[in-house]
Coordinates of C-alpha atoms and ligand atoms in Angstrom, one line a residue:
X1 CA 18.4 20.7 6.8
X2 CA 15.1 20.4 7.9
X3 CA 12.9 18.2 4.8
X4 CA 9.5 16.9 4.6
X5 CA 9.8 15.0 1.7
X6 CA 7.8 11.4 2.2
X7 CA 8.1 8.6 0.0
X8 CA 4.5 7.1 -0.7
X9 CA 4.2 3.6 -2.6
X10 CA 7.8 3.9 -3.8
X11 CA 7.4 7.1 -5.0
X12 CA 8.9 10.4 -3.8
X13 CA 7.9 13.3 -2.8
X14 CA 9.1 16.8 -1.8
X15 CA 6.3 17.7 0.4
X16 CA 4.1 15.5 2.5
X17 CA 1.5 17.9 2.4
X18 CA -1.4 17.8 -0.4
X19 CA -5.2 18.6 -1.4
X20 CA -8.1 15.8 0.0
X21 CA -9.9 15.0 -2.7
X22 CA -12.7 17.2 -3.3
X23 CA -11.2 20.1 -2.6
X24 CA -9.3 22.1 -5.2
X25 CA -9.2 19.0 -8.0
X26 CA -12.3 19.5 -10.2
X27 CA -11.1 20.9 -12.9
X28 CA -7.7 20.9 -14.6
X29 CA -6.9 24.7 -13.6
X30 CA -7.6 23.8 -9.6
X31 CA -5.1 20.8 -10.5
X32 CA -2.6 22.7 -11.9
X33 CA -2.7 25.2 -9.1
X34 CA -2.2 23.1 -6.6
X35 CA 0.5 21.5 -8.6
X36 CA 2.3 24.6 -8.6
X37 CA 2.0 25.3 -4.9
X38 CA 3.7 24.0 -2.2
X39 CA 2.4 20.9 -2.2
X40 CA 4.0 18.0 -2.9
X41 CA 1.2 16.1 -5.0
X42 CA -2.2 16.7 -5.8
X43 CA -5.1 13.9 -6.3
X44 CA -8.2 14.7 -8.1
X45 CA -11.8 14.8 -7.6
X46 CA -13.3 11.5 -7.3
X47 CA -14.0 10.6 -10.6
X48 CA -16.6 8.2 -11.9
X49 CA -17.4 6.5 -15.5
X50 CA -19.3 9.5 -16.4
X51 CA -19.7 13.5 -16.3
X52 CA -22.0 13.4 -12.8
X53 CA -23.4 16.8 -12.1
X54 CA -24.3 16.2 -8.5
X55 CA -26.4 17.0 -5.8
X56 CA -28.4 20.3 -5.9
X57 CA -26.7 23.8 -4.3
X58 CA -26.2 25.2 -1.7
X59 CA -23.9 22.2 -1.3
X60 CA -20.6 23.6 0.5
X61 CA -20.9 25.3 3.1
X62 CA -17.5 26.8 5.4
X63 CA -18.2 27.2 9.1
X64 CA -16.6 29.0 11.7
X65 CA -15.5 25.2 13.2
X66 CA -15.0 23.4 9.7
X67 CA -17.2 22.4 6.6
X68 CA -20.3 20.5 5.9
X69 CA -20.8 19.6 2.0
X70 CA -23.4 16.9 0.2
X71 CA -21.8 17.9 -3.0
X72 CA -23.0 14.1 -4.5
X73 CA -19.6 13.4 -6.3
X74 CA -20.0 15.9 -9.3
X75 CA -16.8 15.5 -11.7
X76 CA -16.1 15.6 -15.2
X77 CA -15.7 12.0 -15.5
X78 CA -12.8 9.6 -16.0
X79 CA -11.5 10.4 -19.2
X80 CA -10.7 14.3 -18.2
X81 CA -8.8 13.2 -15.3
X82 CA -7.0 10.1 -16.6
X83 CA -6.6 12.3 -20.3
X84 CA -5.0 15.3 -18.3
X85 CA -3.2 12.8 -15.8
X86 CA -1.3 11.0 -18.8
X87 CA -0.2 14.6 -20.4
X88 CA 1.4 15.6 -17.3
X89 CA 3.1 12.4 -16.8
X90 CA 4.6 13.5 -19.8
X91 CA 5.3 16.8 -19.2
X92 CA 6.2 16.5 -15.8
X93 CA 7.8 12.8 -15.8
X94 CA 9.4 12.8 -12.5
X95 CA 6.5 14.3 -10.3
X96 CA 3.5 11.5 -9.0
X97 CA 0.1 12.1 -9.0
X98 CA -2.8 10.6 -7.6
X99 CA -6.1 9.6 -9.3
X100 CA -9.2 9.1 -7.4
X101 CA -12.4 7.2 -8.7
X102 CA -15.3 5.0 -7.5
X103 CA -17.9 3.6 -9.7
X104 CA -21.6 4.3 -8.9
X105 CA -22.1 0.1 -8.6
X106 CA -19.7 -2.4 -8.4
X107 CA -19.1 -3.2 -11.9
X108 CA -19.4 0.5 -12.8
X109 CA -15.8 0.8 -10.2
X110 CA -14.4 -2.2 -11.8
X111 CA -15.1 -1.1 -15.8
X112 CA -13.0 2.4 -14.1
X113 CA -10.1 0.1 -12.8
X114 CA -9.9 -1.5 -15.7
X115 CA -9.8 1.3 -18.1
X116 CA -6.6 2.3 -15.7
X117 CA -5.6 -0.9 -15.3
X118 CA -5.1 -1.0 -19.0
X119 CA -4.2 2.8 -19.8
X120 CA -0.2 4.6 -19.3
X121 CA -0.9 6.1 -15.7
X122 CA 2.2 5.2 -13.7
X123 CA 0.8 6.9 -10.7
X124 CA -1.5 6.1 -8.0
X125 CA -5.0 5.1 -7.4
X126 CA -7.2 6.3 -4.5
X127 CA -10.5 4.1 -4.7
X128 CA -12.9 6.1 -2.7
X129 CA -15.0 3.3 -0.5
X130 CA -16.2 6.8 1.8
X131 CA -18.5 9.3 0.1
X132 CA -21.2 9.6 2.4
X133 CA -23.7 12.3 -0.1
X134 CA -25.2 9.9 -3.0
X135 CA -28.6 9.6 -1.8
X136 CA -29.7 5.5 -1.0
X137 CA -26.0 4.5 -1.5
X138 CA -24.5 4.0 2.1
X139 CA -20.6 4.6 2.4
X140 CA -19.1 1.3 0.7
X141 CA -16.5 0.8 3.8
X142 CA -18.8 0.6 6.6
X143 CA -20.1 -2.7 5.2
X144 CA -17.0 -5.0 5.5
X145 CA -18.0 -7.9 3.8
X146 CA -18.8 -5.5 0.4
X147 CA -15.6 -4.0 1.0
X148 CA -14.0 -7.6 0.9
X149 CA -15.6 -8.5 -2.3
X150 CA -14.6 -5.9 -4.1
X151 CA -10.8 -6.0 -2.9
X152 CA -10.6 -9.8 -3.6
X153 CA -11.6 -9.0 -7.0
X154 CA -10.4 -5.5 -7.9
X155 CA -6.5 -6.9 -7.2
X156 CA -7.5 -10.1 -9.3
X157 CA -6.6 -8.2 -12.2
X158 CA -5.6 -4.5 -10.7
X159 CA -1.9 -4.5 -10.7
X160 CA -1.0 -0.9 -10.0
X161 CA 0.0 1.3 -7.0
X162 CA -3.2 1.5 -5.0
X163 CA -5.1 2.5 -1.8
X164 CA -8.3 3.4 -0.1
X165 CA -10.3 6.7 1.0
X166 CA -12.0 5.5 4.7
X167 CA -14.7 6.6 6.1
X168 CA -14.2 7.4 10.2
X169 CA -14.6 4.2 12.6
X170 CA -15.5 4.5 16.0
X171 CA -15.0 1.4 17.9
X172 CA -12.2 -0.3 18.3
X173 CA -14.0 -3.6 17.2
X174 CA -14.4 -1.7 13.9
X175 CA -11.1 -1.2 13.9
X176 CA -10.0 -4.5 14.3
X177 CA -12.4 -5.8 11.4
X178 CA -11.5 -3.3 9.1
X179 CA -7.9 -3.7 9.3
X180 CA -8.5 -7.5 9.2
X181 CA -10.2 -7.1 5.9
X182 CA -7.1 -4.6 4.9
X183 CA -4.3 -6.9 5.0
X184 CA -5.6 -9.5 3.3
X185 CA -4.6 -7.0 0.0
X186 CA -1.7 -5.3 -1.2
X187 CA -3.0 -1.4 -0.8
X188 CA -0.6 0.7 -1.0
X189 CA -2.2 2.8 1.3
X190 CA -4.7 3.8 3.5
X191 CA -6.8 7.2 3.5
X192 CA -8.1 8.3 7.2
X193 CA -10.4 9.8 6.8
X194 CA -13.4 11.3 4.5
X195 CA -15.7 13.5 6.2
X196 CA -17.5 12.4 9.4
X197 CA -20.7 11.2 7.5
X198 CA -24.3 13.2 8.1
X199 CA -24.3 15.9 10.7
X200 CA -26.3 18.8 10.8
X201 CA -25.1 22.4 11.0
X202 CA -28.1 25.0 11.7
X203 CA -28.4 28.7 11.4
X204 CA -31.2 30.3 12.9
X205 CA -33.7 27.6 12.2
X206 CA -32.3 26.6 8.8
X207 CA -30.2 23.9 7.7
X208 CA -27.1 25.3 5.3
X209 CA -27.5 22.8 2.6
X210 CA -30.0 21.9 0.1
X211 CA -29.3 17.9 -0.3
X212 CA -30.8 15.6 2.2
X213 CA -32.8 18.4 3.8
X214 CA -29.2 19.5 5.0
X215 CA -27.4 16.3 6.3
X216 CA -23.8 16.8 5.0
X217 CA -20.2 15.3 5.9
X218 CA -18.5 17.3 8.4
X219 CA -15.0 18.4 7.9
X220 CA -12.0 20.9 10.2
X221 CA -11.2 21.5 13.2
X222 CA -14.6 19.2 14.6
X223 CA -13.4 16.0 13.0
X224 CA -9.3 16.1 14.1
X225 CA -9.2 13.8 17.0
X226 CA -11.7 11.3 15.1
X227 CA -9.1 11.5 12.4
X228 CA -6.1 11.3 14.5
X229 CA -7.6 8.1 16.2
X230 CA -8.3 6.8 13.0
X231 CA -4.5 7.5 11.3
X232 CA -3.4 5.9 14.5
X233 CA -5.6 3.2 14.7
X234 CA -4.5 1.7 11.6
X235 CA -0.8 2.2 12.3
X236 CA -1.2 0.2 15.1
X237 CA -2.9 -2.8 13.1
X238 CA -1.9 -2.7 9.4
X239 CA 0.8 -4.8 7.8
X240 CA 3.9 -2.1 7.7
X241 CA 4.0 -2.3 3.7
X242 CA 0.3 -0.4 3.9
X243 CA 1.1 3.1 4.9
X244 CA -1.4 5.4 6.3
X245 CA -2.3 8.9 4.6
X246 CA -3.8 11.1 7.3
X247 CA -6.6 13.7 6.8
X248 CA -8.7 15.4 9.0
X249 CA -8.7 19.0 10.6
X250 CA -5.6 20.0 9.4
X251 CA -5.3 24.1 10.2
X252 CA -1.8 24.2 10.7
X253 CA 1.2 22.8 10.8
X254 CA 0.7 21.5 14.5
X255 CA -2.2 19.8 12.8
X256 CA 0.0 18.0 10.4
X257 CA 3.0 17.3 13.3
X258 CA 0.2 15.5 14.8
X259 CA -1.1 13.1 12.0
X260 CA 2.6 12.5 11.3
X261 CA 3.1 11.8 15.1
X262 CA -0.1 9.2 14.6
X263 CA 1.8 7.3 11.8
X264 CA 0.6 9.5 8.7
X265 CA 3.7 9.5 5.7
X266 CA 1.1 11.9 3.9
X267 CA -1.2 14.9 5.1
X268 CA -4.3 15.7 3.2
X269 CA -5.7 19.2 3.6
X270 CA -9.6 19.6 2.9
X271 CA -11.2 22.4 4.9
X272 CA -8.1 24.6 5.5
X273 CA -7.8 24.5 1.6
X274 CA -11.3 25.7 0.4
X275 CA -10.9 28.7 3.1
X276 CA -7.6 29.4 2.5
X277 CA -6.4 28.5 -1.1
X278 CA -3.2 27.3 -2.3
X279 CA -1.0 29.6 -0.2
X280 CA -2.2 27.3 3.0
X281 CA 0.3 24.7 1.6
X282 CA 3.5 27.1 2.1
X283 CA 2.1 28.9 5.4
X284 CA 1.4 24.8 6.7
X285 CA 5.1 23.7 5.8
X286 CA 6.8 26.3 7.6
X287 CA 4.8 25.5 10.6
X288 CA 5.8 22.0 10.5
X289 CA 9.1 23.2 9.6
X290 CA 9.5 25.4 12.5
X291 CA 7.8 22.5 15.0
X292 CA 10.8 20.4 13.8
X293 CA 13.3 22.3 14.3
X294 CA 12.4 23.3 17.7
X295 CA 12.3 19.6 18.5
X296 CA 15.3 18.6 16.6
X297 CA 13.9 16.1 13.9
X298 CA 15.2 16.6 10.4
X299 CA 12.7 14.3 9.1
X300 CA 9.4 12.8 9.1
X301 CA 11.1 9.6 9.8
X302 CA 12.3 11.2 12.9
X303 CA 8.3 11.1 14.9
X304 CA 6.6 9.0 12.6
X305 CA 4.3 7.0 14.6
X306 CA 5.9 8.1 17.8
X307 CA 3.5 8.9 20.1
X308 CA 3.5 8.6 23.2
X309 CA 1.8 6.8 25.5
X310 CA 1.3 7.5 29.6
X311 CA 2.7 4.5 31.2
X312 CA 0.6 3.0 34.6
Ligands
LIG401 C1 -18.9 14.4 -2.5 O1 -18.7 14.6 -3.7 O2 -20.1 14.3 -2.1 C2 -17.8 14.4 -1.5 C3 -16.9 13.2 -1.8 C4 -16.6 12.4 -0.7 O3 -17.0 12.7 0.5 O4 -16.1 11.3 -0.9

């Protein structure tokens, strides 16, 4: 029998496939659809202390390549994700979910950790060091020795399942640093990656978004091989116990073969979702399904990490 069940942090899952943040995860009736899909987990928007209204619409826009959004991190706020997270734990007790967060400062992220820390969530954490739309605050995990602080002292008292939402690198000396900096902690995981940060999509003579007179993260099919290098890239260099969630231009279930195939345990799907809806998550799976069986794996286990190289 063909399965793509993955196993993230110690926890199982039936499906490897599952919303990026941001998409689908807002409120708790987007939650619960995508609960009830095909996927095998959801995680939610990125929530921070407070109810944050974000950056001013048009904010989203689809395009015929991808996405580019400057949405600015509007969410409810903590409380409504970790409130609705701790009733399904209890109503669903053996499914996992993830919770993302960032705080809009330093102590703001910690005061969130700590309130999780210190709250009944058994499942797992996605600290988002990526967003690249809050205007004069630059994406946290493009400045390493930041990112360093705030590990050393977030796992001084965070003792829970927890990983990272990455921004795209794009040197290989990045690469290095970052994942220098990464294995100094016990993350869980690794998320590769949030949108490629600022580009500009024009129509006519127009930008498509009203935030930052139109510079927005780009997301589909334009940022796959950025992602792909990135999933990879971090296979290659992170201590084994940090596994690697892969997101990025994920249209089908090629797509997701191919993050898998670049070391991925979990496939995040961002773009594909906001065109598609929920129903993207059963058409994906039998894609991969079908990829597998052709090839003869059974599970992800089978071409995890197993790409190929061309020899001299
Ligand atoms: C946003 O809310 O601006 C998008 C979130 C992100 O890219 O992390």
């Amino acid at each position: 029998m063909t399965s793509t069940k993955t196993r993230i942090a110690g926890f199982d899952f039936d499906n490897c496939l599952m919303n990026a943040a941001g998409v689908a995860c807002m409120t708790i009736a987007e939650l619960e659809a995508v609960k009830d899909s095909a996927a095998g987990t959801f995680v939610t928007k990125t929530a921070t202390l407070d109810f944050r209204a974000g950056n001013p619409e048009p904010r989203y826009q689809d395009v015929p390549l991808g996405s580019i959004n400057s949405m600015g991190l509007p969410n409810q706020g903590l409380d409504y994700y970790l409130d609705y997270l701790l009733e399904l734990q209890e109503r669903e007790p053996s499914r996992t979910f993830f919770l993302s967060l960032v705080g809009m400062s330093p102590e703001e992220t910690h005061t969130i950790l700590k309130k999780v820390e210190a709250s009944d969530f058994q499942g797992i954490t996605e600290l988002n060091l990526s967003c690249p739309n809050v205007p004069g605050k630059p994406q946290i995990a493009y400045d390493f020795e930041t990112t360093e602080r705030i590990l050393k002292e977030v796992f001084a008292y965070f003792t829970k399942p927890l990983g990272i939402k990455l921004p795209p690198y794009f040197d290989i000396v990045h690469f290095d640093q970052a994942a220098a900096v990464f294995n100094q902690f016990p993350l869980a995981f690794v998320n590769c990656v949030n949108s490629i940060g600022n580009g500009l999509y024009i129509e006519d003579e127009s930008v498509v978004i009203r935030p930052k007179n139109g510079f927005g993260g780009i997301g589909g099919q334009y940022i796959k091989p950025t992602a792909l290098a990135n999933v990879h890239a971090f296979y290659q260099r992170l201590n084994p116990e940090i596994q690697i969630i892969g997101t990025g231009g994920v249209l089908t279930g090629r797509d997701a073969f191919e993050h898998i195939l670049c070391g991925a345990s979990m496939v995040q799907v961002g773009t594909t979702l906001h065109k598609e809806g929920v129903a993207a998550f059963e058409r994906i799976t039998a894609e991969l399904k079908a990829i597998m069986e052709e090839k003869g794996y059974e599970s992800l286990e089978d071409f995890r990490g197993k790409l190929q190289y061309i020899e001299e």
